[in-house]
Amino acid sequence: GQQLNQSPQSMFIQEGEDVSMNCTSSSIFNTWLWYKQDPGEGPVLLIALYKAGELTSNGRLTAQFGITRKDSFLNISASIPSDVGIYFCAGQLGSGGGADGLTFGKGTHLIIQP
Amino acid sequence: GAVVSQHPSWVICKSGTSVKIECRSLDFQATTMFWYRQFPKQSLMLMATSNEGSKATYEQGVEKDKFLINHASLTLSTLTVTSAHPEDSSFYICSAPTGHQETQYFGPGTRLLVL
């Protein structure tokens, strides 16, 4: 089956630093999504990407859909304590249509040191 | 964003019993919903696709007779874990797509502990 390689697995940073994480795949996905999950809760959508090459921002978050459709990155600028959590990339084969489930990366655990 | 709810948020049951988990789309209709399972410190794994008006489709390795899915209406899908065993203990999360691009929004999850 499809697999997403997400890195880094964990990050220890100081408050105010920028963060970068990425996902790669051996197969093409037509939709890339980034979610954040806090302990004991469901994933919350951060950014959705639908077109190869697309660069999208949501506040301090920026994500890009790779040209090859096999990768995506997420950047967080000027991290704050509430950014702590686990970030997941997810790929979807379909470009909209809602018929496909998501394939998730293994997650990046972001820890912010005071 | 769209709102998806799940009930219950957590459940403890004895081995051999059945447990039903509900997933509801609160402000939109969904002909398709998805069920995922997440073990501790792991990622989400797609279990099955719930289809309103037709049978669910299951991912490879997921037993359809153990994990019964019923998409009762355009806003409700249920997952029943039958004859639950301790190895079924996990975090079960549903999602539903909505909007022009059918973006998937997730419920808050249901923590199942089988004793």
Tab-separated table of C-alpha atoms in Angstrom:
chain	number	residue	atom	x	y	z
A	1	GLY	CA	0.000	0.000	0.000
A	2	GLN	CA	0.836	3.650	-0.077
A	3	GLN	CA	3.262	4.959	2.493
A	4	LEU	CA	4.245	8.462	3.461
A	5	ASN	CA	7.658	9.204	4.913
A	6	GLN	CA	7.414	12.099	7.326
A	7	SER	CA	10.401	13.786	8.917
A	8	PRO	CA	11.634	14.694	11.352
A	9	GLN	CA	10.020	12.327	13.818
A	10	SER	CA	10.380	14.886	16.589
A	11	MET	CA	11.660	18.418	17.014
A	12	PHE	CA	12.861	20.204	20.123
A	13	ILE	CA	12.937	23.940	19.535
A	14	GLN	CA	12.955	27.212	21.414
A	15	GLU	CA	9.919	29.450	21.421
A	16	GLY	CA	10.127	31.907	18.551
A	17	GLU	CA	12.058	29.614	16.226
A	18	ASP	CA	10.825	28.552	12.813
A	19	VAL	CA	9.884	24.935	12.162
A	20	SER	CA	10.023	22.899	8.984
A	21	MET	CA	8.780	19.378	8.354
A	22	ASN	CA	8.154	17.393	5.210
A	23	CYS	CA	6.578	14.324	3.728
A	24	THR	CA	7.601	12.258	0.756
A	25	SER	CA	5.922	9.422	-1.040
A	26	SER	CA	6.919	6.805	-3.557
A	27	SER	CA	3.579	7.305	-5.254
A	28	ILE	CA	1.662	10.290	-6.544
A	29	PHE	CA	-1.061	11.885	-4.457
A	30	ASN	CA	-3.461	14.419	-5.897
A	31	THR	CA	-4.294	16.048	-2.588
A	32	TRP	CA	-2.006	16.774	0.351
A	33	LEU	CA	-3.249	17.814	3.759
A	34	TRP	CA	-1.610	18.801	7.011
A	35	TYR	CA	-3.284	18.127	10.353
A	36	LYS	CA	-2.388	18.807	14.002
A	37	GLN	CA	-3.390	16.416	16.734
A	38	ASP	CA	-3.388	17.188	20.427
A	39	PRO	CA	-3.345	14.308	22.953
A	40	GLY	CA	-6.649	12.459	23.144
A	41	GLU	CA	-8.262	14.449	20.359
A	42	GLY	CA	-8.961	14.058	16.676
A	43	PRO	CA	-6.768	15.674	14.019
A	44	VAL	CA	-7.550	19.274	13.153
A	45	LEU	CA	-7.062	20.432	9.587
A	46	LEU	CA	-4.364	23.081	9.145
A	47	ILE	CA	-3.847	23.376	5.407
A	48	ALA	CA	-5.196	21.563	2.344
A	49	LEU	CA	-3.348	21.527	-0.982
A	50	TYR	CA	-5.025	20.522	-4.233
A	51	LYS	CA	-2.676	21.499	-7.053
A	52	ALA	CA	0.913	20.558	-7.771
A	53	GLY	CA	3.167	23.507	-6.998
A	54	GLU	CA	0.538	25.178	-4.830
A	55	LEU	CA	1.863	27.250	-1.950
A	56	THR	CA	-0.705	28.076	0.726
A	57	SER	CA	-0.514	29.988	3.986
A	58	ASN	CA	-2.692	29.950	7.070
A	59	GLY	CA	-1.430	32.543	9.523
A	60	ARG	CA	2.064	31.496	10.600
A	61	LEU	CA	1.773	28.230	8.692
A	62	THR	CA	2.868	27.738	5.099
A	63	ALA	CA	2.645	24.523	3.123
A	64	GLN	CA	3.545	23.550	-0.407
A	65	PHE	CA	2.428	20.771	-2.713
A	66	GLY	CA	5.480	19.467	-4.559
A	67	ILE	CA	5.650	19.668	-8.327
A	68	THR	CA	6.158	15.920	-8.635
A	69	ARG	CA	3.049	15.322	-6.471
A	70	LYS	CA	5.175	13.075	-4.305
A	71	ASP	CA	6.059	15.491	-1.539
A	72	SER	CA	4.900	18.350	0.618
A	73	PHE	CA	6.359	20.520	3.351
A	74	LEU	CA	4.936	22.517	6.226
A	75	ASN	CA	6.644	25.508	7.781
A	76	ILE	CA	5.677	27.200	11.029
A	77	SER	CA	7.155	30.616	11.664
A	78	ALA	CA	7.838	32.167	15.063
A	79	SER	CA	6.653	29.181	17.088
A	80	ILE	CA	4.578	29.732	20.217
A	81	PRO	CA	3.757	27.337	23.091
A	82	SER	CA	0.368	26.376	21.683
A	83	ASP	CA	2.089	24.974	18.580
A	84	VAL	CA	3.115	21.955	20.658
A	85	GLY	CA	1.548	18.769	19.366
A	86	ILE	CA	1.837	16.137	16.686
A	87	TYR	CA	1.670	17.203	13.064
A	88	PHE	CA	0.583	14.734	10.413
A	89	CYS	CA	0.775	14.941	6.677
A	90	ALA	CA	-1.861	13.033	4.748
A	91	GLY	CA	-2.225	12.200	1.107
A	92	GLN	CA	-5.317	11.456	-0.874
A	93	LEU	CA	-5.315	9.787	-4.257
A	94	GLY	CA	-8.366	11.604	-5.519
A	95	SER	CA	-8.405	15.300	-6.269
A	96	GLY	CA	-11.565	16.135	-4.397
A	97	GLY	CA	-14.600	13.885	-4.727
A	98	GLY	CA	-14.293	12.625	-1.165
A	99	ALA	CA	-14.246	8.991	-2.222
A	100	ASP	CA	-10.797	8.163	-0.944
A	101	GLY	CA	-9.576	7.694	2.570
A	102	LEU	CA	-6.364	9.344	3.637
A	103	THR	CA	-2.897	7.866	3.953
A	104	PHE	CA	-1.067	9.403	6.893
A	105	GLY	CA	2.566	10.024	7.645
A	106	LYS	CA	3.915	8.858	11.000
A	107	GLY	CA	3.810	12.317	12.467
A	108	THR	CA	6.224	14.966	13.704
A	109	HIS	CA	6.149	15.574	17.439
A	110	LEU	CA	6.852	19.255	18.084
A	111	ILE	CA	8.166	20.162	21.519
A	112	ILE	CA	8.873	23.754	22.451
A	113	GLN	CA	11.343	24.451	25.202
A	114	PRO	CA	10.774	27.561	27.276
B	1	GLY	CA	-14.482	24.351	9.490
B	2	ALA	CA	-17.074	21.628	9.389
B	3	VAL	CA	-18.051	19.880	12.620
B	4	VAL	CA	-17.978	16.145	13.141
B	5	SER	CA	-18.948	14.592	16.454
B	6	GLN	CA	-18.425	11.147	17.937
B	7	HIS	CA	-20.145	9.346	20.757
B	8	PRO	CA	-19.087	8.105	23.180
B	9	SER	CA	-15.776	9.858	23.737
B	10	TRP	CA	-14.509	6.888	25.699
B	11	VAL	CA	-15.774	3.439	26.596
B	12	ILE	CA	-14.572	0.572	28.749
B	13	CYS	CA	-16.026	-2.850	28.135
B	14	LYS	CA	-15.464	-6.470	29.010
B	15	SER	CA	-13.889	-8.873	26.577
B	16	GLY	CA	-16.486	-10.555	24.383
B	17	THR	CA	-18.997	-7.719	24.410
B	18	SER	CA	-19.911	-5.462	21.512
B	19	VAL	CA	-19.446	-1.718	21.419
B	20	LYS	CA	-21.119	0.798	19.111
B	21	ILE	CA	-19.493	4.099	18.188
B	22	GLU	CA	-21.417	6.870	16.444
B	23	CYS	CA	-20.058	9.454	14.032
B	24	ARG	CA	-22.208	12.424	13.100
B	25	SER	CA	-21.742	15.309	10.701
B	26	LEU	CA	-23.400	18.203	12.510
B	27	ASP	CA	-23.664	20.938	9.905
B	28	PHE	CA	-23.417	19.097	6.608
B	29	GLN	CA	-24.446	15.884	4.930
B	30	ALA	CA	-21.992	13.178	3.982
B	31	THR	CA	-22.682	10.263	1.681
B	32	THR	CA	-19.273	8.931	2.592
B	33	MET	CA	-17.528	8.761	5.954
B	34	PHE	CA	-14.289	7.124	6.942
B	35	TRP	CA	-13.190	5.168	9.997
B	36	TYR	CA	-9.617	5.186	11.230
B	37	ARG	CA	-7.828	3.472	14.088
B	38	GLN	CA	-4.864	4.860	15.984
B	39	PHE	CA	-2.775	2.845	18.413
B	40	PRO	CA	-0.692	4.673	21.051
B	41	LYS	CA	2.159	6.708	19.633
B	42	GLN	CA	1.273	5.644	16.108
B	43	SER	CA	-0.333	7.220	13.103
B	44	LEU	CA	-3.895	6.922	11.891
B	45	MET	CA	-4.700	3.916	9.751
B	46	LEU	CA	-7.729	3.804	7.489
B	47	MET	CA	-10.018	0.928	8.412
B	48	ALA	CA	-13.013	1.318	6.156
B	49	THR	CA	-15.141	3.606	4.036
B	50	SER	CA	-18.741	3.989	5.110
B	51	ASN	CA	-21.171	4.524	2.229
B	52	GLU	CA	-24.693	5.796	2.713
B	53	GLY	CA	-27.133	3.398	1.095
B	54	SER	CA	-24.607	0.700	0.320
B	55	LYS	CA	-22.109	-1.612	1.942
B	56	ALA	CA	-18.970	-0.344	3.549
B	57	THR	CA	-15.641	-1.082	1.915
B	58	TYR	CA	-12.860	-2.344	4.132
B	59	GLU	CA	-9.113	-1.951	3.899
B	60	GLN	CA	-6.980	-5.036	3.539
B	61	GLY	CA	-6.591	-6.847	6.823
B	62	VAL	CA	-9.665	-5.350	8.486
B	63	GLU	CA	-12.306	-7.950	9.348
B	64	LYS	CA	-15.698	-6.815	8.108
B	65	ASP	CA	-17.545	-9.220	10.391
B	66	LYS	CA	-15.755	-7.841	13.419
B	67	PHE	CA	-16.082	-4.170	12.584
B	68	LEU	CA	-19.653	-3.657	11.438
B	69	ILE	CA	-20.372	-0.350	9.749
B	70	ASN	CA	-23.804	1.081	9.108
B	71	HIS	CA	-24.323	4.414	7.353
B	72	ALA	CA	-27.839	4.961	8.590
B	73	SER	CA	-28.402	8.443	7.190
B	74	LEU	CA	-26.598	11.294	5.477
B	75	THR	CA	-25.368	12.534	8.859
B	76	LEU	CA	-24.717	9.318	10.793
B	77	SER	CA	-22.351	6.374	10.506
B	78	THR	CA	-21.879	3.764	13.210
B	79	LEU	CA	-19.001	1.404	13.861
B	80	THR	CA	-19.743	-1.658	15.992
B	81	VAL	CA	-16.821	-3.598	17.365
B	82	THR	CA	-18.221	-7.085	17.861
B	83	SER	CA	-16.879	-9.559	20.412
B	84	ALA	CA	-14.247	-7.081	21.473
B	85	HIS	CA	-10.897	-8.311	22.748
B	86	PRO	CA	-8.082	-6.440	24.509
B	87	GLU	CA	-6.168	-6.110	21.230
B	88	ASP	CA	-9.080	-4.045	19.893
B	89	SER	CA	-8.301	-1.373	22.468
B	90	SER	CA	-7.456	1.713	20.467
B	91	PHE	CA	-8.474	5.243	19.517
B	92	TYR	CA	-11.168	5.148	16.830
B	93	ILE	CA	-11.633	8.289	14.758
B	94	CYS	CA	-14.078	9.051	11.986
B	95	SER	CA	-13.927	11.655	9.264
B	96	ALA	CA	-16.345	13.094	6.766
B	97	PRO	CA	-15.648	15.076	3.598
B	98	THR	CA	-17.388	18.321	2.750
B	99	GLY	CA	-17.011	21.423	0.674
B	100	HIS	CA	-16.095	21.966	-2.943
B	101	GLN	CA	-12.927	19.954	-2.619
B	102	GLU	CA	-14.448	17.358	-0.292
B	103	THR	CA	-11.886	18.094	2.403
B	104	GLN	CA	-11.987	15.592	5.252
B	105	TYR	CA	-12.791	16.782	8.757
B	106	PHE	CA	-12.268	14.542	11.740
B	107	GLY	CA	-14.302	13.782	14.808
B	108	PRO	CA	-12.785	14.031	18.306
B	109	GLY	CA	-12.226	10.269	18.520
B	110	THR	CA	-13.449	7.479	20.774
B	111	ARG	CA	-11.089	5.793	23.186
B	112	LEU	CA	-11.943	2.078	23.553
B	113	LEU	CA	-10.492	-0.014	26.346
B	114	VAL	CA	-11.343	-3.702	26.407
B	115	LEU	CA	-10.627	-5.467	29.667
